[in-house]
mmCIF file of C-alpha atoms and ligand atoms in Angstrom:
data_model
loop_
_atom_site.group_PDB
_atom_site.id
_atom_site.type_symbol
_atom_site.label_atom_id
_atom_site.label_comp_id
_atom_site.label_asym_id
_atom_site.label_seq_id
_atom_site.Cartn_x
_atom_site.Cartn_y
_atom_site.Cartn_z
ATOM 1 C CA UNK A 163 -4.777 55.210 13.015
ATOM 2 C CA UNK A 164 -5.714 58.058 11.001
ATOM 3 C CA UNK A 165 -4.664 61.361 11.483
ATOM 4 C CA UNK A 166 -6.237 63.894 13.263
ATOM 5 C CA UNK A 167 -7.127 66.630 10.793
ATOM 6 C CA UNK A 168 -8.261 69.582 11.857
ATOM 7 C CA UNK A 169 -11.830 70.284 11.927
ATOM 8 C CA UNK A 170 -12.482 66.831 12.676
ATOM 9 C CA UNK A 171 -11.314 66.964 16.537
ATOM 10 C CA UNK A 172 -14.624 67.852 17.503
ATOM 11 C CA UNK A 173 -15.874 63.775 16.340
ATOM 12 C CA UNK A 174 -13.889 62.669 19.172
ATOM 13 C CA UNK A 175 -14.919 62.362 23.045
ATOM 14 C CA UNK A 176 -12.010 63.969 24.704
ATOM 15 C CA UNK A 177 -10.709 60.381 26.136
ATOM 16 C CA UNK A 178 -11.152 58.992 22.624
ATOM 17 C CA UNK A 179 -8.981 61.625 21.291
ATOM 18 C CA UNK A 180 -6.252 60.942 24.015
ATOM 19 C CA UNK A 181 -6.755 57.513 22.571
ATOM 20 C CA UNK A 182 -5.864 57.438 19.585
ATOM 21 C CA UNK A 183 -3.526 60.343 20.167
ATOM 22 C CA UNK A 184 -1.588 57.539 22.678
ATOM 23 C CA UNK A 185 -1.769 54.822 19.587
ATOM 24 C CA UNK A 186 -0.559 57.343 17.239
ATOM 25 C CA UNK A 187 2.618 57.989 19.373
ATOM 26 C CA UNK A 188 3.061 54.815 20.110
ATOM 27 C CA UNK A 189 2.955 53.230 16.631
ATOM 28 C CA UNK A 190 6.049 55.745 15.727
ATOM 29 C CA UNK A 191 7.795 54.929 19.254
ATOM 30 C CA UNK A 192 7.452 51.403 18.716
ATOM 31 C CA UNK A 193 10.694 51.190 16.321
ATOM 32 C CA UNK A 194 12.396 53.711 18.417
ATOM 33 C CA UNK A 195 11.919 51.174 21.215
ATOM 34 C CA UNK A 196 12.616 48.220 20.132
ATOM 35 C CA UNK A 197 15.871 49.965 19.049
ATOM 36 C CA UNK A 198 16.758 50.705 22.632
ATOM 37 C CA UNK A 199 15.589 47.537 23.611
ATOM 38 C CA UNK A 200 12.813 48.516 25.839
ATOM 39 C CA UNK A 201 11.264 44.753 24.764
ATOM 40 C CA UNK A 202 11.470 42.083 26.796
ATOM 41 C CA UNK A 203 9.846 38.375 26.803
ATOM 42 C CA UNK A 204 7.870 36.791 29.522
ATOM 43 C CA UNK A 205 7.295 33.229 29.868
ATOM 44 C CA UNK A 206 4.047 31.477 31.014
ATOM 45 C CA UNK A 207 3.883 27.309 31.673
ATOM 46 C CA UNK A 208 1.747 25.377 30.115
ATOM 47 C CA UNK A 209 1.548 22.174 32.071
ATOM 48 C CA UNK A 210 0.645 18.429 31.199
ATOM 49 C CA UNK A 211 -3.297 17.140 32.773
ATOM 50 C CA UNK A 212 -3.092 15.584 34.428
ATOM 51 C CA UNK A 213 -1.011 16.244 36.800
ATOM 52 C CA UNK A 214 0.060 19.806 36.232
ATOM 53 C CA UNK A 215 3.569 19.113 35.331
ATOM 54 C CA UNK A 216 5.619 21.936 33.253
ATOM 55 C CA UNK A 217 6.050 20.735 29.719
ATOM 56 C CA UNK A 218 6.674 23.769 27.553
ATOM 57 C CA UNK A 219 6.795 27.698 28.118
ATOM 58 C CA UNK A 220 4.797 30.277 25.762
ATOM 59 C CA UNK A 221 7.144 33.386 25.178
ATOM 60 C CA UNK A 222 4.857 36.539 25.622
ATOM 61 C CA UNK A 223 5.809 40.276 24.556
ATOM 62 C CA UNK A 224 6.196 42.859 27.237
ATOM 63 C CA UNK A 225 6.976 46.371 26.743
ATOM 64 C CA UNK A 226 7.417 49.307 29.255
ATOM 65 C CA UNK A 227 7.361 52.329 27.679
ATOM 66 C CA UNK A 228 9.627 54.732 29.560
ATOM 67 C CA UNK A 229 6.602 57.287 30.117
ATOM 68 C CA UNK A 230 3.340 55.469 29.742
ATOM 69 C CA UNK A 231 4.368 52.762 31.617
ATOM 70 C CA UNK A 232 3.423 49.141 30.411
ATOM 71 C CA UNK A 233 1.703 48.754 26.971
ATOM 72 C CA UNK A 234 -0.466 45.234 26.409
ATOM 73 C CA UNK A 235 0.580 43.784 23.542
ATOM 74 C CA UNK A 236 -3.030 43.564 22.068
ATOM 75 C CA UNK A 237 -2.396 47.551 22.047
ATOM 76 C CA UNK A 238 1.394 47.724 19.953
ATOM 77 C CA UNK A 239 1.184 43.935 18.068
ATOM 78 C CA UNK A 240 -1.404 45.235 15.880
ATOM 79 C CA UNK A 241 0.398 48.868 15.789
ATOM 80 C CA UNK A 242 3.461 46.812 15.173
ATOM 81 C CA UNK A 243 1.722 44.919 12.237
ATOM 82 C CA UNK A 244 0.909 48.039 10.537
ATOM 83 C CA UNK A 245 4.220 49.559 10.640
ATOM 84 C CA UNK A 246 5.848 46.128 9.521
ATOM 85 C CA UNK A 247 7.733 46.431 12.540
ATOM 86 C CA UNK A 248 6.794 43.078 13.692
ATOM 87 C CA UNK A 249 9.215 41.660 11.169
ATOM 88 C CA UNK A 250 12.333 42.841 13.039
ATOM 89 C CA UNK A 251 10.375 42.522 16.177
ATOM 90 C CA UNK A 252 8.875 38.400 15.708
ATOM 91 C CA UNK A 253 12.705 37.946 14.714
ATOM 92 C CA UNK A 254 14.164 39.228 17.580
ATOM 93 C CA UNK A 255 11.660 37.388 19.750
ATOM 94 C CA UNK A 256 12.183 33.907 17.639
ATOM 95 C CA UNK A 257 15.759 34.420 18.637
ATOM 96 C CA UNK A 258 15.892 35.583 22.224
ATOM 97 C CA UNK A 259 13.066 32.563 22.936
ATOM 98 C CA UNK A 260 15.390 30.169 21.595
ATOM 99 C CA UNK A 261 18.701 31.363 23.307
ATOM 100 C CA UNK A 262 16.402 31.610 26.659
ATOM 101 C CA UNK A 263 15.285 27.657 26.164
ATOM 102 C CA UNK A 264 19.100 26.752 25.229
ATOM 103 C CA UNK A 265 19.883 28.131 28.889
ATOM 104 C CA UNK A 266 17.263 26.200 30.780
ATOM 105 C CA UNK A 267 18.007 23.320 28.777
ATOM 106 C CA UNK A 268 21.478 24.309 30.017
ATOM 107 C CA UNK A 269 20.182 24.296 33.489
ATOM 108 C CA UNK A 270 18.802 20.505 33.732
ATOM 109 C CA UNK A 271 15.477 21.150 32.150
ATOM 110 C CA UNK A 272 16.158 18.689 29.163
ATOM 111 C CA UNK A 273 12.302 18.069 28.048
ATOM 112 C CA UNK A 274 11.074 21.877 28.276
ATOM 113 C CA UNK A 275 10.014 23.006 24.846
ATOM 114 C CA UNK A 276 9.099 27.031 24.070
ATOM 115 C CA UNK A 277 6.224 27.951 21.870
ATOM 116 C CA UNK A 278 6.347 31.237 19.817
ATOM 117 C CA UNK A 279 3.906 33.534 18.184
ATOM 118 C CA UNK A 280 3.656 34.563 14.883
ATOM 119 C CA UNK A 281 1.903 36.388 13.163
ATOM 120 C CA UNK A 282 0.629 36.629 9.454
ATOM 121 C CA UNK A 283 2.906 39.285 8.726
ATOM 122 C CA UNK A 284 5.743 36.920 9.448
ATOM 123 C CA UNK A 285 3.718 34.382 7.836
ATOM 124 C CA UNK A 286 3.585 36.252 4.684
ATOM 125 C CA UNK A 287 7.443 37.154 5.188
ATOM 126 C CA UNK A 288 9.507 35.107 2.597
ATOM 127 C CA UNK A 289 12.465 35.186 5.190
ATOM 128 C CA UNK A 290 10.900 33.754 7.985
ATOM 129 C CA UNK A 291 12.052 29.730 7.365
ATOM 130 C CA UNK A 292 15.424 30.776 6.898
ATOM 131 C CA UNK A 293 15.069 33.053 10.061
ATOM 132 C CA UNK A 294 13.666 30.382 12.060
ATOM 133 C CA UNK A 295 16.732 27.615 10.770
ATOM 134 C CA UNK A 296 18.976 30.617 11.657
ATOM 135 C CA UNK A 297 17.849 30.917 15.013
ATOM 136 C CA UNK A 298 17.706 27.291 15.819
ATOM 137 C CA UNK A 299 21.340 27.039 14.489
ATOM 138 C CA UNK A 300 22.925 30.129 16.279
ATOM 139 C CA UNK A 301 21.281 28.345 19.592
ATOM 140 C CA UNK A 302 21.946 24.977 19.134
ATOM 141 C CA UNK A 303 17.835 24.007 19.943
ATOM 142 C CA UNK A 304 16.800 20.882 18.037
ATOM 143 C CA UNK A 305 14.004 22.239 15.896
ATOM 144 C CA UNK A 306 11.743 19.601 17.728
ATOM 145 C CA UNK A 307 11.954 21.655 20.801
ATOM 146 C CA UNK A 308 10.398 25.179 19.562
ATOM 147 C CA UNK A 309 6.735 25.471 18.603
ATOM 148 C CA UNK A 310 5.127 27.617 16.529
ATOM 149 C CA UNK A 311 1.908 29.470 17.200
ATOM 150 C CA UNK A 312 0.114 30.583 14.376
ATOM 151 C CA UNK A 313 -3.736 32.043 14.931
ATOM 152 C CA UNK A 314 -7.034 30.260 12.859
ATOM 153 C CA UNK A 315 -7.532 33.746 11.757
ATOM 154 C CA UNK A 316 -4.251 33.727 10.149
ATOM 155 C CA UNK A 317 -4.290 30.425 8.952
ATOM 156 C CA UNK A 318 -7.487 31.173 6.950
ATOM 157 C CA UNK A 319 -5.985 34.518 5.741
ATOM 158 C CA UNK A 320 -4.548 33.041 2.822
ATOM 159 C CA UNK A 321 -4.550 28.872 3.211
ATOM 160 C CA UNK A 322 -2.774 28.072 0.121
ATOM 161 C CA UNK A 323 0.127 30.521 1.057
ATOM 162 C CA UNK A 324 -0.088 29.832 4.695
ATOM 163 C CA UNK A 325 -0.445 25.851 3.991
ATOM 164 C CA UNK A 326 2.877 25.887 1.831
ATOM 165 C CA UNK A 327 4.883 28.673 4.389
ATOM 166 C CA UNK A 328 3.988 25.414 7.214
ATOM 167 C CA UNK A 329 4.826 23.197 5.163
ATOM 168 C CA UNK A 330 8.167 24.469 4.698
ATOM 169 C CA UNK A 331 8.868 24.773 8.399
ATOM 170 C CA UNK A 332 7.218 21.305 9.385
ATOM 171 C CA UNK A 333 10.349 19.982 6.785
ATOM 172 C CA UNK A 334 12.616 21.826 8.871
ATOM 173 C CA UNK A 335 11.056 20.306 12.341
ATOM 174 C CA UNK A 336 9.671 22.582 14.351
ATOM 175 C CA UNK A 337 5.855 21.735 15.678
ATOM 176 C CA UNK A 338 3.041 23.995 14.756
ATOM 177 C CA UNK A 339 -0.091 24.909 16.978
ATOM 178 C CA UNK A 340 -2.866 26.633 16.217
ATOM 179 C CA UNK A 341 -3.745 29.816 18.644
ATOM 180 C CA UNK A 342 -7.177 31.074 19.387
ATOM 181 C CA UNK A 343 -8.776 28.105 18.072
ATOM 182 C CA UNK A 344 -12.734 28.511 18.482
ATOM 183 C CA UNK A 345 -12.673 32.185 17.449
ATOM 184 C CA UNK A 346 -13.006 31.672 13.880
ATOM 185 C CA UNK A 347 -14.857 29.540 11.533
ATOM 186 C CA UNK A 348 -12.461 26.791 10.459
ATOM 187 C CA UNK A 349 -14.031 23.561 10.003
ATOM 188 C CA UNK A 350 -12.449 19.706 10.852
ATOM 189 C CA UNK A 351 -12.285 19.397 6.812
ATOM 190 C CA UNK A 352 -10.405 22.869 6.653
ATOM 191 C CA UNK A 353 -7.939 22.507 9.928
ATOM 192 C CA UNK A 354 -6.886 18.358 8.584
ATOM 193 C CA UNK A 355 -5.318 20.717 5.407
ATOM 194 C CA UNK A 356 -2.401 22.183 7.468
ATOM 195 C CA UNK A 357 0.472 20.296 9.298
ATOM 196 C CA UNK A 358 -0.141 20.967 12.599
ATOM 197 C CA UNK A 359 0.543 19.308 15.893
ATOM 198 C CA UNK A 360 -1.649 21.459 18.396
ATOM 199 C CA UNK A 361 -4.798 22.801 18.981
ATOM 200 C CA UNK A 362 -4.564 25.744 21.402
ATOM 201 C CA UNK A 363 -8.470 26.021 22.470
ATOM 202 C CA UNK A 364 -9.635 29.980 23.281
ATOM 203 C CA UNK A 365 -10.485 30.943 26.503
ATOM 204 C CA UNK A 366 -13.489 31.863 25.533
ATOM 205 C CA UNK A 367 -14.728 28.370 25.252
ATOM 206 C CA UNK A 368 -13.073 27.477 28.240
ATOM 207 C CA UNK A 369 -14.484 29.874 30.235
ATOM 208 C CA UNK A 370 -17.664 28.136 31.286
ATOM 209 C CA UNK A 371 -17.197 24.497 31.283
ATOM 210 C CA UNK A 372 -16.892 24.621 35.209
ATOM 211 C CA UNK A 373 -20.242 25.923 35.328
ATOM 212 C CA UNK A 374 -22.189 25.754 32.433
ATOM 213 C CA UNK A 375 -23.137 21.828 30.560
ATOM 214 C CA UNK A 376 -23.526 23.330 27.596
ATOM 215 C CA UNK A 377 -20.482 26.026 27.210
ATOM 216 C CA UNK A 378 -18.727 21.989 28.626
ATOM 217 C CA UNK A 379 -20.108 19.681 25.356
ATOM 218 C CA UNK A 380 -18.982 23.080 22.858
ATOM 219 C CA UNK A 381 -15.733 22.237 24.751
ATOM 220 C CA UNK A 382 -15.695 19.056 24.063
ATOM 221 C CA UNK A 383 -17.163 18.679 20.997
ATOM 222 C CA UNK A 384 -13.588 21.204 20.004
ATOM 223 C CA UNK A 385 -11.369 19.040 22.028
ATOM 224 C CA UNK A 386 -12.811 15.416 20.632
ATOM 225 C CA UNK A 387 -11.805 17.447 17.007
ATOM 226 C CA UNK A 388 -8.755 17.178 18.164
ATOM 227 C CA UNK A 389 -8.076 13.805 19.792
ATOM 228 C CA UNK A 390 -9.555 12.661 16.069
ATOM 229 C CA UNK A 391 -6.868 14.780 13.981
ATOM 230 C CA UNK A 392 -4.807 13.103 16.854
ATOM 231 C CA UNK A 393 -3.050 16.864 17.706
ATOM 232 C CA UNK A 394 -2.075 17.496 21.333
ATOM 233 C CA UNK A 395 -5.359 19.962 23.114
ATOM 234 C CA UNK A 396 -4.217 23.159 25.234
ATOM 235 C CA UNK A 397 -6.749 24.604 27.168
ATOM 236 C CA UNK A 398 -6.110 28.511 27.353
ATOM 237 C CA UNK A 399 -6.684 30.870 29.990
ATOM 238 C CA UNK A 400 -8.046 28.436 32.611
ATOM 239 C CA UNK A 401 -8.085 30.118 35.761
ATOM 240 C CA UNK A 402 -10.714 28.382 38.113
ATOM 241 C CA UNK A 403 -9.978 24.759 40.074
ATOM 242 C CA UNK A 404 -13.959 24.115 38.638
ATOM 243 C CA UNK A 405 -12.408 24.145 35.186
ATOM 244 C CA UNK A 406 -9.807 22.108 35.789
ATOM 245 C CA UNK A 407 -12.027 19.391 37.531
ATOM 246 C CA UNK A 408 -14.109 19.255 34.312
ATOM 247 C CA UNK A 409 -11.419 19.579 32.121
ATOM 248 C CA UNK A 410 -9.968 16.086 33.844
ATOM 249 C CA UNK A 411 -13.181 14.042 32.229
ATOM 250 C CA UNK A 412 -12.149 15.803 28.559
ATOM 251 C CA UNK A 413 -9.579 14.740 25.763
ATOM 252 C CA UNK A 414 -7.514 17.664 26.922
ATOM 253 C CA UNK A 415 -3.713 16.969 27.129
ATOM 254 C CA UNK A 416 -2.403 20.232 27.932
ATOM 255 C CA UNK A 417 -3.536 23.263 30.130
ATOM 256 C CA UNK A 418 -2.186 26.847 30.409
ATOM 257 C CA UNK A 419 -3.881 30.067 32.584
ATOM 258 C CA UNK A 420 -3.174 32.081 35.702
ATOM 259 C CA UNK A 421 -4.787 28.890 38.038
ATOM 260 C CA UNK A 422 -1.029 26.963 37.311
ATOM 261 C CA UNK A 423 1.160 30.432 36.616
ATOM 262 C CA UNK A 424 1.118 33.687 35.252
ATOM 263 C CA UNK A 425 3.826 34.582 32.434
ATOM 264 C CA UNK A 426 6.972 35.046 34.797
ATOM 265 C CA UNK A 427 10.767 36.379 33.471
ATOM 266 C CA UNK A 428 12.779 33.902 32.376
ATOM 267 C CA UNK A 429 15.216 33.250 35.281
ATOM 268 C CA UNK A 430 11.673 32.403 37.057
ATOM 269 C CA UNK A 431 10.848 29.495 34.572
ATOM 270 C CA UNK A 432 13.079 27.118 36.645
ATOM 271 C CA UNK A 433 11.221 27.568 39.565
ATOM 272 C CA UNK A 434 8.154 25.486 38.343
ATOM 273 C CA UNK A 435 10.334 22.422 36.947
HETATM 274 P P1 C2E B 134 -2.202 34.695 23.128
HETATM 275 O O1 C2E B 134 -1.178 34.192 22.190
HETATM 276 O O2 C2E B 134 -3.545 34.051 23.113
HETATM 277 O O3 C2E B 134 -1.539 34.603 24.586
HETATM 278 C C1 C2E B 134 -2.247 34.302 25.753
HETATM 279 C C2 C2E B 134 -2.680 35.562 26.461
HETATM 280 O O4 C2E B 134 -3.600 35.232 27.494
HETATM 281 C C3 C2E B 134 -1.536 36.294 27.145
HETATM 282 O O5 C2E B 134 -1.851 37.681 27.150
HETATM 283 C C4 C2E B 134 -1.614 35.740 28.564
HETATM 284 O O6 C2E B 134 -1.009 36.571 29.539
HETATM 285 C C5 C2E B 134 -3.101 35.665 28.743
HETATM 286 N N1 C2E B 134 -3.514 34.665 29.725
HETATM 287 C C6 C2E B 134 -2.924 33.495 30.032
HETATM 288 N N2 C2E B 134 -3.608 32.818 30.968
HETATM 289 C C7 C2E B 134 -4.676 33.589 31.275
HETATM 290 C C8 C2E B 134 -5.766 33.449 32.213
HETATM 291 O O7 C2E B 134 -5.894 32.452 32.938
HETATM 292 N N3 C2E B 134 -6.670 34.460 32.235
HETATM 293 C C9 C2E B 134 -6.558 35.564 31.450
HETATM 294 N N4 C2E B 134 -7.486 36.520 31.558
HETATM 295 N N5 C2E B 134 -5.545 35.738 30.560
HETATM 296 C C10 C2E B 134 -4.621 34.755 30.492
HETATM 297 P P2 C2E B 134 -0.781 38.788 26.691
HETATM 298 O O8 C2E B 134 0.580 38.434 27.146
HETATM 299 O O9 C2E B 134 -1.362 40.109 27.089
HETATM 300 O O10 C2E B 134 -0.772 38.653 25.110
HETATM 301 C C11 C2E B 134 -1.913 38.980 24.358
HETATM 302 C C12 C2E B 134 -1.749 38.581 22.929
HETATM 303 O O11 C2E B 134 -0.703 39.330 22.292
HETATM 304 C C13 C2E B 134 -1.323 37.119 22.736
HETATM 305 O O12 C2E B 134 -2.448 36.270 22.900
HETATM 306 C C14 C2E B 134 -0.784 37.164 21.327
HETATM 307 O O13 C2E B 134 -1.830 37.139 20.399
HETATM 308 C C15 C2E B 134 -0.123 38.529 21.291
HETATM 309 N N6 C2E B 134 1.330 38.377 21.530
HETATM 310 C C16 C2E B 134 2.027 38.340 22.688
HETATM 311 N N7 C2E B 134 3.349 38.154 22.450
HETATM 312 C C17 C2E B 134 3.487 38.058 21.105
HETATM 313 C C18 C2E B 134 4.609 37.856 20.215
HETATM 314 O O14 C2E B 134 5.785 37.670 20.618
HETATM 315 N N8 C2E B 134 4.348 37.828 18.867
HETATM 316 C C19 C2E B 134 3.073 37.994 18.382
HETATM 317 N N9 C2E B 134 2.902 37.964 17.037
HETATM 318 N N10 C2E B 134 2.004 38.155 19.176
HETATM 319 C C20 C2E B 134 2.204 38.185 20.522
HETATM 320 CA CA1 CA B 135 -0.403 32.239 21.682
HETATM 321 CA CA1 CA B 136 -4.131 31.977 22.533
HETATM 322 CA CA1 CA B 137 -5.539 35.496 22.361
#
């Protein structure tokens, strides 16, 4: 955010200014909080079609902020990503996801597997393979167990980079998805280049197949992309029982939205097994 110099408060709207005023102070509180461990992770199920049964968790950022109250993470990640702060931050989460899926494994949920986010700044990060070995190691979960989430935006960011950084983690064995797939422009020819195992399909595209025949065949004309490069399909953000009745006559193996659960704390995540 830039700063607000003076002479050039009067180019803001007064709820603008209070705007950017909030990102401002919480782009420098961000470190200060994640010191103090204000952080915490949610957990939302993403469940098997059909059928609905809980095969894997996806470990989502939550942050209260002791004044403001809670903070989306589509406000601080990108704060966090400017400060570099997501470094520390994507490492603490890697960890914390994999010593929360060590405990429910623990528990009698042998099969459940946890998907994590990164982003490119971790993608970019030369530690992040031995970060990701470390955490798997400190936990004791098989590497076959965590997922990684990386967006098509980031994947296109810098392919050759980004194809060997996946390359290096696929060796180590941890399954890759792409996030947010739809959003961008990647092409079949492009996405059959990296070494992924799941296609997470945006909401966006989801949106309308209960209702719409032609928001369905952009659906499935996504999902079919993926039954061909043979990746598991997640449908995101489905939230009505119309899109899960059309969903049932696509090559979709996976769902996730707030129609099965929303992202619960951990200590919940046993109640849907
Ligand atoms: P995402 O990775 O696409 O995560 C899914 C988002 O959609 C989550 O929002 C989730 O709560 C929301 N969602 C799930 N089902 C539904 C639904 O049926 N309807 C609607 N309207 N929303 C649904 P959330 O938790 O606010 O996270 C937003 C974004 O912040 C994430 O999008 C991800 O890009 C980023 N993020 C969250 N946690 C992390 C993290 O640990 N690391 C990084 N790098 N990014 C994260
Ligand atoms: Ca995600
Ligand atoms: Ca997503
Ligand atoms: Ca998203």
């Amino acid at each position: 955010a830039k700063k607000n110099r003076p002479g050039t408060s009067a180019m803001f709207e007064p709820g603008m200014r209070t705007e950017l005023l909030r990102h401002v102070e919480l782009g420098t509180d961000a470190r200060r909080a994640f010191e103090s461990g204000e952080f915490r992770l949610a957990y939302q199920p993403i469940v098997a079609l059909p059928g609905g049964r809980i095969t894997a968790v996806e470990a989502l950022l939550r942050w209260t902020h002791p004044r403001l109250g809670p903070v989306a993470p589509d406000t601080f990640i990108p704060l966090a990503e400017q400060s570099g702060l997501i470094i520390d931050l994507g490492r603490w989460v890697l960890r914390e996801a994999c010593r929360d899926l060590a405990g429910w494994r623990a528990a009698g949920l042998p099969d459940l597997t946890v998907s994590v986010n990164l982003s490119s700044r971790q993608l970019q990060d030369e530690q992040l393979v031995a970060d990701v070995t470390a955490a798997l190691a400190e936990t004791g979960v098989p590497a076959s167990a965590l997922t990684l989430e990386v967006t098509e935006t980031a994947l296109m960011r810098d392919p050759r980079e980004v194809q060997r950084r996946l390359r290096a983690l696929k060796s180590i064995g941890v399954r890759l998805a792409v996030d947010d797939f739809g959003n961008g422009y990647s092409s079949m020819a492009q996405l059959s280049r990296f070494p992924i195992d799941q296609l997470k399909v945006d909401k966006s595209l989801i949106d309308g197949i209960g209702t719409d025949r032609r928001q369905r065949a952009i659906a499935r004309s996504v999902l079919e992309l993926g039954a061909i490069l043979e990746l598991e399909t997640v449908a995101e953000g489905v939230e009505e029982p119309a899109q899960l009745a059309a969903l049932t006559a696509l090559p979709c193996t996976l769902a996730q939205g707030f129609l099965f659960a929303e992202p619960v704390r951990p200590e919940q995540v046993g109640d849907f097994a």
